[in-house]
XYZ file of C-alpha atoms in Angstrom:
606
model
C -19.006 -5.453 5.544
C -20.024 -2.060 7.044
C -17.831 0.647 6.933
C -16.291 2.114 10.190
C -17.585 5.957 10.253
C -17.948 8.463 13.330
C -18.082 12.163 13.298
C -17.158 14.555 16.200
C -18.630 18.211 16.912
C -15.702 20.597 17.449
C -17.316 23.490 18.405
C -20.278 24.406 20.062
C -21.913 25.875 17.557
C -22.208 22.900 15.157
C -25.597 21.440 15.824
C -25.896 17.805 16.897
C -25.763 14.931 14.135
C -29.332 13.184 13.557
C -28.659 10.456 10.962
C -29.703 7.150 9.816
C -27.539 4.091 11.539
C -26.095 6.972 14.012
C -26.015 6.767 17.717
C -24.034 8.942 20.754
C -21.051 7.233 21.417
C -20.945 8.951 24.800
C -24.086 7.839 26.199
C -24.247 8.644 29.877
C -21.397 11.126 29.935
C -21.860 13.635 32.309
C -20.332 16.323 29.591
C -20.795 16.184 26.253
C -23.734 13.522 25.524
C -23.859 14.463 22.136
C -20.093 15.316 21.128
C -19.111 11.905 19.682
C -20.983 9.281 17.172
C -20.529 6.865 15.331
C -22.183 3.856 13.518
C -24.752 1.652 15.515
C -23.465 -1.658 16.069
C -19.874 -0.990 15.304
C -17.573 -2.502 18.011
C -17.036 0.211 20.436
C -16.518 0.437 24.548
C -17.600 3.080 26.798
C -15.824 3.084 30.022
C -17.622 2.893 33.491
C -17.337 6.569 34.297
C -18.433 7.401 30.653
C -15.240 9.510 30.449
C -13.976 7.473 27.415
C -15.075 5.822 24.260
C -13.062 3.504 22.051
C -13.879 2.480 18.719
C -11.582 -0.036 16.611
C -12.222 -1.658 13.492
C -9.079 -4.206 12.472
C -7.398 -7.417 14.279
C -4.272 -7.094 17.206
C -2.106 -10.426 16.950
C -0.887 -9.760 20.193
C -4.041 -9.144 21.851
C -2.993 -11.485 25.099
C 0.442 -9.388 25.721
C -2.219 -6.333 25.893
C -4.701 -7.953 28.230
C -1.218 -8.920 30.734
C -0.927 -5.156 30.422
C -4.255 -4.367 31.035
C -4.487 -6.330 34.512
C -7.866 -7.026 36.878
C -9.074 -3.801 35.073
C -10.031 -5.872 31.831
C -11.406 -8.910 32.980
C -11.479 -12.378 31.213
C -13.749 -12.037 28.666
C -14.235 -8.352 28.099
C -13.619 -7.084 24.921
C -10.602 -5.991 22.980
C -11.933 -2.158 22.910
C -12.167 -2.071 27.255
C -8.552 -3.657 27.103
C -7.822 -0.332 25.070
C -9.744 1.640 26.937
C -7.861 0.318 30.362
C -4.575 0.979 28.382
C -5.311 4.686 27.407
C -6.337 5.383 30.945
C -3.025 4.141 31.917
C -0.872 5.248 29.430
C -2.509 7.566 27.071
C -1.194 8.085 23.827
C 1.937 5.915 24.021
C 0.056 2.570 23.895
C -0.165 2.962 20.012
C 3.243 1.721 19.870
C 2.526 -1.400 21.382
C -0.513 -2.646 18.993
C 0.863 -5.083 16.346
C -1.188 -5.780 13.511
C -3.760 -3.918 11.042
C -5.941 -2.023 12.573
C -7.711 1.833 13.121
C -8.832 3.506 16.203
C -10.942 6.306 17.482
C -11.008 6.847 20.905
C -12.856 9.965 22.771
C -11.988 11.599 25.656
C -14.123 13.772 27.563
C -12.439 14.656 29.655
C -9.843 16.290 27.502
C -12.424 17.066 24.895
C -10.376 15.026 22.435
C -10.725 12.909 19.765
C -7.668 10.610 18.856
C -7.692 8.771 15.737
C -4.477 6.234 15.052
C -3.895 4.200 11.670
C -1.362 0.841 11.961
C 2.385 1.320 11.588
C 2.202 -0.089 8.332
C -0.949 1.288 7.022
C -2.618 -2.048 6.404
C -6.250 -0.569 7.168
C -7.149 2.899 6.143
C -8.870 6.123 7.975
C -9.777 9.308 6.510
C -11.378 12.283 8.034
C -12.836 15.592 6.842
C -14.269 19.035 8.586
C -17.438 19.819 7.713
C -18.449 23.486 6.780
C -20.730 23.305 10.372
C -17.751 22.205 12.468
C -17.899 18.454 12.958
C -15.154 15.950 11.886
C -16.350 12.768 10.260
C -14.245 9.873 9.976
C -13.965 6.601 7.885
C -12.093 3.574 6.955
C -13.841 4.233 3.387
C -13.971 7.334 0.827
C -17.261 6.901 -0.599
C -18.528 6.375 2.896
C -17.008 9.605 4.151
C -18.209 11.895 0.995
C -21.653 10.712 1.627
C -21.680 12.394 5.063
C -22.853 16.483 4.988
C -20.833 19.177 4.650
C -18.192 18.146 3.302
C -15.541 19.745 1.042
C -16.040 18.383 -2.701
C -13.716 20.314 -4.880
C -10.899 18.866 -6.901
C -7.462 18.294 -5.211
C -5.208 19.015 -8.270
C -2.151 17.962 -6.656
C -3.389 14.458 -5.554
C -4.409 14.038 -9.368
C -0.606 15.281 -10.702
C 0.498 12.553 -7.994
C -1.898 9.867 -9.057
C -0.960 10.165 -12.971
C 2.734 10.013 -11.273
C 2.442 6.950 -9.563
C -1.173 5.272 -9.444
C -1.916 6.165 -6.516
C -2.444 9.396 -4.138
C -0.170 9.454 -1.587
C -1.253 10.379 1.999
C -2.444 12.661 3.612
C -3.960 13.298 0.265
C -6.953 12.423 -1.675
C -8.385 13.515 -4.460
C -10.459 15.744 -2.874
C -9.357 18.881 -1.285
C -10.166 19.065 2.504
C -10.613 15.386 2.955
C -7.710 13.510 4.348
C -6.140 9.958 4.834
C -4.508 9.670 7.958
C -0.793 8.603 6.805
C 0.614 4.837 8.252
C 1.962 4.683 12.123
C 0.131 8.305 12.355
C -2.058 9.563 14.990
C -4.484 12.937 14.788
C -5.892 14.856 17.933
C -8.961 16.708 17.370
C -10.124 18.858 19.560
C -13.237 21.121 20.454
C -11.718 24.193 19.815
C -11.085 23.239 15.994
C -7.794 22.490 15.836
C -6.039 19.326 14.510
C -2.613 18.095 14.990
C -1.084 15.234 12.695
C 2.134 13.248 14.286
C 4.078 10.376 13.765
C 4.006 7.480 16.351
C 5.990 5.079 14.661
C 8.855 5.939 11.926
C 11.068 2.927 9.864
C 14.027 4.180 11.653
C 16.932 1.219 10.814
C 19.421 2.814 13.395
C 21.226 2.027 15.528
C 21.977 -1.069 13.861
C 22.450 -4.729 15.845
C 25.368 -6.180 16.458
C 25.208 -10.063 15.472
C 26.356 -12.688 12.767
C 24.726 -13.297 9.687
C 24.298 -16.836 10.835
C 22.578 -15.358 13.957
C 20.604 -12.848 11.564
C 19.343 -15.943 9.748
C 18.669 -18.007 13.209
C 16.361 -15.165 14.356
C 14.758 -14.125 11.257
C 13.603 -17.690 11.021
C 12.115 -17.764 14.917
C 10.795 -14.312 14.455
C 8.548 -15.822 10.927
C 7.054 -18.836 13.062
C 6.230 -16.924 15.491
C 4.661 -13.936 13.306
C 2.839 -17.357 11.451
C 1.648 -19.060 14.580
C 0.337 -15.475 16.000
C -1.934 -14.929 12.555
C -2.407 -19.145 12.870
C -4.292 -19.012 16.489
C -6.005 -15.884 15.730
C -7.571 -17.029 12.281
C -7.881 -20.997 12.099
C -7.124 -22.951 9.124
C -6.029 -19.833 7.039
C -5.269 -20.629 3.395
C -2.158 -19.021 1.635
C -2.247 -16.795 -1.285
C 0.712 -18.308 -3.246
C 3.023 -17.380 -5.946
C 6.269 -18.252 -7.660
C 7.943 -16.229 -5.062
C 9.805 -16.688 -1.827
C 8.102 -14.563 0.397
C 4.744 -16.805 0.015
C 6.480 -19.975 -0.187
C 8.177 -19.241 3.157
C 4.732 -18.313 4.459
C 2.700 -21.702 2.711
C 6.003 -23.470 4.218
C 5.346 -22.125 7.972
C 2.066 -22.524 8.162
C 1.599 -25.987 6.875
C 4.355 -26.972 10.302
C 1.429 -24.666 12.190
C -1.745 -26.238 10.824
C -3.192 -29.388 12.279
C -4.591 -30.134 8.805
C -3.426 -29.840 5.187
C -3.440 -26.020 3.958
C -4.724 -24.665 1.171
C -3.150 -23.001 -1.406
C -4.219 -20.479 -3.956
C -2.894 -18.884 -6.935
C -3.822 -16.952 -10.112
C -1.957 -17.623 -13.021
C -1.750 -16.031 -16.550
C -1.730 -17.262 -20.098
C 1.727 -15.750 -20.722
C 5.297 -17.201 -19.988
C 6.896 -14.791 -18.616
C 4.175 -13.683 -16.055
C 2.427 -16.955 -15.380
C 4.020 -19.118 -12.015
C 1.413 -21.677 -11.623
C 4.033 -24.349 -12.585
C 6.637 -22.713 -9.877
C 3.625 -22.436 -7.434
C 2.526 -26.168 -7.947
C 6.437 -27.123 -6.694
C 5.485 -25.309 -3.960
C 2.151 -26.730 -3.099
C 3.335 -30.530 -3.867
C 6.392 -29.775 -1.140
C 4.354 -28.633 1.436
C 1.588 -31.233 1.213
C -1.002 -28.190 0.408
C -4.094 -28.408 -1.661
C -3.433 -26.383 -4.537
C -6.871 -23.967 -6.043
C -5.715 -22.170 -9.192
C -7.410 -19.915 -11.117
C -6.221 -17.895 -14.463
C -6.635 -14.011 -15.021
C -8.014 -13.163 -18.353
C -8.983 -9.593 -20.348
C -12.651 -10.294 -19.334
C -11.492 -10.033 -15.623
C -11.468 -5.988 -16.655
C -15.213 -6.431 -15.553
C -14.289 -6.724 -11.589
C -12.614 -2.942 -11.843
C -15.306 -0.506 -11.935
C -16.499 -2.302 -8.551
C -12.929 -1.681 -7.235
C -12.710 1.694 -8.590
C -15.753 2.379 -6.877
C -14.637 1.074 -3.606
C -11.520 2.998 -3.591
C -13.501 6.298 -3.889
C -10.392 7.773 -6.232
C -8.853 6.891 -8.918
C -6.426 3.796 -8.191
C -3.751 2.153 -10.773
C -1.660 -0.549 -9.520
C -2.672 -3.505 -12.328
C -1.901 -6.314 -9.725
C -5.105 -5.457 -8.185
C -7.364 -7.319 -11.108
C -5.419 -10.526 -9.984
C -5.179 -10.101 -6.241
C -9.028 -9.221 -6.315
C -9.672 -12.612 -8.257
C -7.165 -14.317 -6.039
C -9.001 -13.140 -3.056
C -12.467 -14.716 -4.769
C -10.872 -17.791 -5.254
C -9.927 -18.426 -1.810
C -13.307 -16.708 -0.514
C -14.945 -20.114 -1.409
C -13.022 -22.075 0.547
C -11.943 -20.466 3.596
C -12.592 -16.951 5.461
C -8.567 -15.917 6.121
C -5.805 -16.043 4.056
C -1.854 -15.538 4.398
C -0.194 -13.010 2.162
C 3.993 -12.304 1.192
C 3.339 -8.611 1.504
C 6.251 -6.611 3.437
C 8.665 -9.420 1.948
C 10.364 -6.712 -0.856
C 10.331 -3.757 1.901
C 11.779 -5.616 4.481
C 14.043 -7.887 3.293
C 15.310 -6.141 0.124
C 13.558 -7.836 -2.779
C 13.242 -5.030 -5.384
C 15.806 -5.250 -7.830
C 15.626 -1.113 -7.326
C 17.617 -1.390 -4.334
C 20.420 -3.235 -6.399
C 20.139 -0.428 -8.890
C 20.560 2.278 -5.938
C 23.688 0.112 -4.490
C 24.808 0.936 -7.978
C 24.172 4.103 -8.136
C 25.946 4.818 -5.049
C 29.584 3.971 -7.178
C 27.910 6.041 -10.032
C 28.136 8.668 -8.379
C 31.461 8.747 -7.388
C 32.085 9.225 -11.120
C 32.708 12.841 -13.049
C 29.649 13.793 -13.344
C 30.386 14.476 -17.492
C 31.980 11.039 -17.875
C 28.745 8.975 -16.450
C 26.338 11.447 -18.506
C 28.154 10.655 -21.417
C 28.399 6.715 -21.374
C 24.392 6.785 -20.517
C 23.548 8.916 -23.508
C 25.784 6.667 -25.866
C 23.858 3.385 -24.361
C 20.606 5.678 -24.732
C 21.064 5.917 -28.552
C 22.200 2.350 -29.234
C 19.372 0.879 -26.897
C 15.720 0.429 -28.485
C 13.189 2.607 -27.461
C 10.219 0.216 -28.389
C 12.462 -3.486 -26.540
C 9.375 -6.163 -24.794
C 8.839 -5.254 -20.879
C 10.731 -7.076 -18.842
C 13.453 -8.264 -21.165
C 17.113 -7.297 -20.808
C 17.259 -4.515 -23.040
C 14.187 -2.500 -21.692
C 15.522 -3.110 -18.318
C 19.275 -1.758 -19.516
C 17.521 1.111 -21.131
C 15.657 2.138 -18.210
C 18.891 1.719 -16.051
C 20.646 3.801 -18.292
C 18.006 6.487 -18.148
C 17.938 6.662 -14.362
C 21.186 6.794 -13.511
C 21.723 10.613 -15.278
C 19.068 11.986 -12.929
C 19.050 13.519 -9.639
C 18.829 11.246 -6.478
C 14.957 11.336 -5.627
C 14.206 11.173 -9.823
C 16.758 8.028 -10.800
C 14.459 6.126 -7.794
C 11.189 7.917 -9.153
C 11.735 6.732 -12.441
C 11.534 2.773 -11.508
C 7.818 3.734 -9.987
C 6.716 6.671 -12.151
C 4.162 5.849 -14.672
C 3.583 9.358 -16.280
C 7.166 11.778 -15.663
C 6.758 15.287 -14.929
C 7.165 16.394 -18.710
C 4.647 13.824 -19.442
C 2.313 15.445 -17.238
C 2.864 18.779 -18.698
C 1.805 17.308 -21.928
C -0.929 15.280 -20.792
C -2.802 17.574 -18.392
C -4.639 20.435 -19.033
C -5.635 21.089 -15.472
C -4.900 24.250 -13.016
C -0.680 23.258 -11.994
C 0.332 26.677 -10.688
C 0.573 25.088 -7.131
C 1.010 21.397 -7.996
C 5.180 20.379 -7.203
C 6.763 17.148 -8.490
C 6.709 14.244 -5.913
C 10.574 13.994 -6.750
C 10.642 17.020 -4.466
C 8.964 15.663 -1.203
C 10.538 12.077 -2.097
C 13.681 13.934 -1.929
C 13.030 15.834 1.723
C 11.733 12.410 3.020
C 15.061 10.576 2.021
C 16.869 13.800 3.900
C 15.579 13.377 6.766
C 16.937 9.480 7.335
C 19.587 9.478 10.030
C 20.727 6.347 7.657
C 23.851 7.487 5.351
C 23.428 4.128 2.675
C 21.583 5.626 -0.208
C 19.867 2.247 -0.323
C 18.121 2.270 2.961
C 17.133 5.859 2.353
C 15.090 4.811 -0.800
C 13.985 1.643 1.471
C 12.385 4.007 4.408
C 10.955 6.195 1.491
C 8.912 2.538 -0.152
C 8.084 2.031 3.800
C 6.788 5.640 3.802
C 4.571 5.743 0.951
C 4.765 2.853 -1.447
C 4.197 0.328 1.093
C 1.072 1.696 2.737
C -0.434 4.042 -0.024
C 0.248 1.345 -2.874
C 0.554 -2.237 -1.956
C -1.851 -1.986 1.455
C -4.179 -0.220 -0.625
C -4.606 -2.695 -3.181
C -4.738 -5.692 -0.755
C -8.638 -4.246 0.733
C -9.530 -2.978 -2.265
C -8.896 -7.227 -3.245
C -10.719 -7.503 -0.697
C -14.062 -5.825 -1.872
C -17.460 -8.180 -1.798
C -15.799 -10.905 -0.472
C -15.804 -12.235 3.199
C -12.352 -12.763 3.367
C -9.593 -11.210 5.704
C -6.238 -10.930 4.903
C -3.375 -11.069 6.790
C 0.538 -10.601 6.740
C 2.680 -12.202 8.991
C 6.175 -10.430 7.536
C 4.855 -7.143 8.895
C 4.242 -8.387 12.259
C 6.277 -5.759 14.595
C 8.491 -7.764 15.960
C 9.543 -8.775 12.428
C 9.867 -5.225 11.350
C 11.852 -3.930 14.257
C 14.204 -6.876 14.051
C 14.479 -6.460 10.208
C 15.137 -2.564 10.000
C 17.790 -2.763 12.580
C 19.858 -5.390 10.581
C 22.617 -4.613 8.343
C 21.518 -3.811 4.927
C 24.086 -6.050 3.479
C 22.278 -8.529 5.326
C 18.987 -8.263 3.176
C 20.427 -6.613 -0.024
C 23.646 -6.157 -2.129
C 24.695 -5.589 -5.295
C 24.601 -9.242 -6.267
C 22.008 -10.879 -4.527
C 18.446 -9.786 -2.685
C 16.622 -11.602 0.099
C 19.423 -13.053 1.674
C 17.891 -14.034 5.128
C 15.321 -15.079 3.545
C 16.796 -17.388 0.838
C 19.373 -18.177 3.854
C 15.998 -19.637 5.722
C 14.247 -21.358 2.956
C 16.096 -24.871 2.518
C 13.337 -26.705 4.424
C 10.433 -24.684 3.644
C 10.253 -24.342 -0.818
C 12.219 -26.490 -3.544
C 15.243 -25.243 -4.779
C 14.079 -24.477 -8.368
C 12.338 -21.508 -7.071
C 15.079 -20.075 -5.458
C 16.693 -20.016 -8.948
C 13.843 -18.001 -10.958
C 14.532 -14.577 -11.458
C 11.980 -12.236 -9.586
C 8.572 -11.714 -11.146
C 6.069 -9.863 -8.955
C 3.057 -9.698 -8.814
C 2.588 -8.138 -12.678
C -0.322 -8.427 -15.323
C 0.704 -8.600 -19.015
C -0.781 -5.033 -19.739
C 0.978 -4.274 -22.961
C -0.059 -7.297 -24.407
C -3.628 -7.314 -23.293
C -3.628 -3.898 -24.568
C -2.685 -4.617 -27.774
C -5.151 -7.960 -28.006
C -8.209 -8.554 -26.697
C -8.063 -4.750 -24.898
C -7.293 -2.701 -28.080
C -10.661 -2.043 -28.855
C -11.232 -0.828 -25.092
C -8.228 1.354 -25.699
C -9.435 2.897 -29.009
C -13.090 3.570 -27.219
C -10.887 5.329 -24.325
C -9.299 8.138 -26.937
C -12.491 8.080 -28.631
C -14.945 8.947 -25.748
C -12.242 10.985 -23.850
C -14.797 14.301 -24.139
C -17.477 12.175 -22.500
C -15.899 10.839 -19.849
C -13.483 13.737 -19.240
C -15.948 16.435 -18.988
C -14.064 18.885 -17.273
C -11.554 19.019 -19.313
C -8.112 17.646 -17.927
C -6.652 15.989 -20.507
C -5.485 17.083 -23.818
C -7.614 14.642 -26.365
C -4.458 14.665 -28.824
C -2.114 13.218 -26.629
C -4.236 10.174 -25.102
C -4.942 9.455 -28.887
C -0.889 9.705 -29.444
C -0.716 7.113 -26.305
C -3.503 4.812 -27.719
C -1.950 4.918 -31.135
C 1.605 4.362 -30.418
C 0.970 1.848 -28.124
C -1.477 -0.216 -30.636
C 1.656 -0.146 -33.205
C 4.098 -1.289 -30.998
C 5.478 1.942 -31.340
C 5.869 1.836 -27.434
C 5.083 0.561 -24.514
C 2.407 2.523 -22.923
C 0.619 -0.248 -21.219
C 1.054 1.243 -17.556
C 0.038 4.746 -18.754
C -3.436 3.461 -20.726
C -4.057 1.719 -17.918
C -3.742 4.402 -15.375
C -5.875 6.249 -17.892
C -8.172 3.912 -17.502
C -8.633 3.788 -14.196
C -9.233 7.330 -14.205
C -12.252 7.163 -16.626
C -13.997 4.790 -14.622
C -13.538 6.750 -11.396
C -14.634 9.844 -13.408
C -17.632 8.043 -14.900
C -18.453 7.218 -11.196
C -18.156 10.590 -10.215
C -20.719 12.065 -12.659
């Protein structure tokens, strides 16, 4: 798959480009010829009068609403970049909020001497853009693409790799390197010949003002707005198969589409050779109840192979584990079909994370003196073991107990942080004069919510960067050399804007998560499933660690010098990691593998 690349001269100094696989973009324009390029044979539209370009690299599902818009001035036939070119004639900026589904888009105008460049309102494909030293702005939907082009900035962005150890991932508009730039989800960028760039939002999760209707009704039109959302990805991509879990959000979806299909779907899922993480049993239910042919296939240490390649693709360091099995998930269905259905957006917009039950609890914590809760939490801190298995009861009341004596932004950091901000400290021996916790911009994000429910303020804040910068990220980076497209029908727009706008107690409470969703699912998924506590999407790290892993881990300490040549980490404390972690000490399994990560993309890098 070629990448999606253009560059723009903003001033006119800045010679023109003369590249391999580069051609105007403006041919015939009376002004400007040579302004605008991009790659040869990438879908683009120039419109009669030459006075504007548009460039677009990702798939609308409601591309026949827009040609209704678009009227006798985008005729049958014509393609999807004149419809948008009609559209921006007519309406200029403000048609961004109308596209629904992933997608990027460049469009040139000449007559403004502007470039606009837009990223979907959910980030499911990615743009980023640098200014070269000469003056022109290139512009990709892929990192290593973008740092091949001249000029370029290449120094170390010391903030984005504080962040990534934070989270395992860089969150936009950052990327590791300094002067390059992702353009953040349902954000647009004008760039124009005098040299300036300005970065807005088009598109925010707002969930005010809320609607007005019965939980029955809720349910009724949750379940009209999912067929729809199915159908929509159905006619666009034929006979899609269904990446399938133990979960509800892909059961609903397998459920759906097998009422859409004419023919029996396919089904596929990647299961593990540990209880508590393996659902191929849960996701067999599934298949047998909706007459779907089920493909499994079973993740295993040797599948560490596929991440360099994925590292690579990513173009910085990247540590969300679920990507080894999504990327083998998305191989396995690659051989049988060229789309598949995915449950992403489920969690976000329908309050799956068991997070958001925690935050409904904190929100009585609080109401506590502040000495009293402090108090209690230490005592459970000291009677709780440090070292209890992931996932079990006690590691999951520890880490409750933990959270709750922080501040706001930190008790909902903690449930995504991999390395804390003390860790870091120890860790990292790179330049941090300038580099600021992401507890502090998590905590002016959640301020400026117009929502007063502490829950939906940490739900806008997943929406904001989790959502896009994590769990978009990972599903194309799945996606790398394999010729399959992925789609997901619960962020269709129509299912977000409904879904925001509902009460929260509608999707989330103390005592129960999904509840649309599970209200919905009587026909669709058996009943067992609805039972089984909530799993995600998880790899059995500390184990694999400790196993078949460990020597990988002890080569990681021992090598650090080689493979960290510049210095960043502090040798000691990796070995500390690798060592504690080997003797079930701890659990490091996140961390090492974030470390991980980080050595390949370094050993890339030199």
């Amino acid at each position: 798959m070629s990448s999606f690349l253009g560059c723009m001269r903003m001033s006119a100094d800045a010679p023109p480009v003369d590249g391999p696989g580069l051609a105007a973009l403006g041919e015939g324009c009376p002004c400007h010829v040579s302004d605008w390029y991009g790659l040869a044979g990438q879908r683009q539209h120039v419109s009669a009068d030459g006075m504007i370009t548009v460039q677009f690299s990702g798939r609308l599902l409601n591309e026949g609403r827009l040609r209704q818009a678009a009227g006798a001035a985008a005729p049958t036939g014509c393609s999807l970049e004149q419809v948008l070119a009609v559209l921006y004639e007519k309406r200029g900026e403000s048609l961004l909020r109308d596209l629904n589904g992933p997608f990027i888009l460049a469009i040139a105008d000449s007559a403004r001497q502007n470039l606009l460049l837009a990223r979907d309102q959910h980030g499911q494909k990615f743009l980023f853009y640098g200014i070269s030293k000469d003056g022109r702005c290139w512009f990709s939907d892929s990192l290593p693409t973008l740092r091949q082009c001249p000029g370029l900035p290449d120094e170390i962005n010391f903030q984005a790799l504080a962040d990534y150890l934070a989270l395992g991932y860089i969150p936009a508009p950052a990327t590791i390197w300094t002067g390059l730039s992702k353009l953040p989800a349902g954000h647009q960028v004008s760039l124009t010949m005098n040299g300036e760039a300005v970065c807005q939002a088009y598109w925010r999760p707002e969930q005010m003002p809320k609607l007005k209707l019965s939980f029955a009704e809720a349910a009724a039109e949750t379940r009209r707005l999912l067929e729809a959302s199915v159908s929509r990805c159905v006619q666009a991509a034929p006979e899609p198969g269904v990446l399938l879990s133990g979960g509800i959000d892909s059961n609903i979806l397998l459920g759906l589409a097998a009422k859409s299909l004419a023919g029996k779907p396919l089904a596929f899922t990647i299961g593990f050779e540990h209880d508590v993480y393996d659902e191929r049993s849960l996701a067999a239910l599934a298949a047998t109840r909706a007459g779907a042919e089920h493909i499994i296939g079973l993740a295993r240490p040797a599948d560490l192979s596929l991440l360099p390649e994925l590292q690579r693709a990513s173009g910085e360091p990247f540590a969300d584990s679920s990507l080894l099995p999504t990327a083998l998930a998305m191989r396995l269905a690659g051989t049988r079909c060229q789309t598949v259905l995915n449950g992403i957006g489920g969690d976000e917009l329908f309050g799956g994370y068991r997070r958001y039950q925690f935050m409904a609890l904190r929100s009585h914590y609080d109401r506590i003196p502040h000495r009293l809760g402090d108090a209690l939490c230490g005592l459970l801190l000291r009677c709780l073991p440090k070292n209890a298995a992931p996932r079990s009861r006690l590691a999951t009341a520890r880490r409750i107990a933990a959270a709750l004596r922080l501040p706001t932004a930190a008790c909902y950091a903690s449930f995504q942080e991999i390395f804390s901000p003390e860790m870091i400290s120890e860790l990292g021996c790179f330049p941090r004069a300038d580099v600021v916790s992401c507890h502090e911009r998590w905590h002016a994000l959640m301020e400026k919510s117009r929502c007063d429910d502490l829950v939906e303020k940490v739900n806008e804040l997943d929406l904001l960067t989790y959502m896009p910068d994590d769990v978009c990220r990972k599903d194309i980076l799945a996606q790398t050399g394999v010729e399959v497209e992925a789609l997901a029908p619960l962020l269709d727009m129509e299912v977000t804007d409904f879904a925001l706008r509902l009460p929260r107690s509608f999707r989330v409470t103390g005592r129960q998560r999904k509840r649309l969703l599970r209200a919905i699912s009587a026909d669709l998924m058996p009943t067992e499933l609805l039972q089984q506590p909530k799993r995600g999407f998880g790899v059995p790290l500390a184990a694999w660690l400790r196993g078949e892993l460990a020597p990988t881990m002890r080569e990681l300490a021992a090598t650090i010098r080689e493979w960290d040549q510049d210095g960043w980490l502090r040798p000691e404390t990796v070995n500390q990691l690798v060592q504690e972690h080997l003797n079930s000490a701890r659990d490091h399994g996140a961390r090492l593998w974030s470390l991980y990560c980080l050595k390949l993309w370094l050993q890339e890098r030199h």
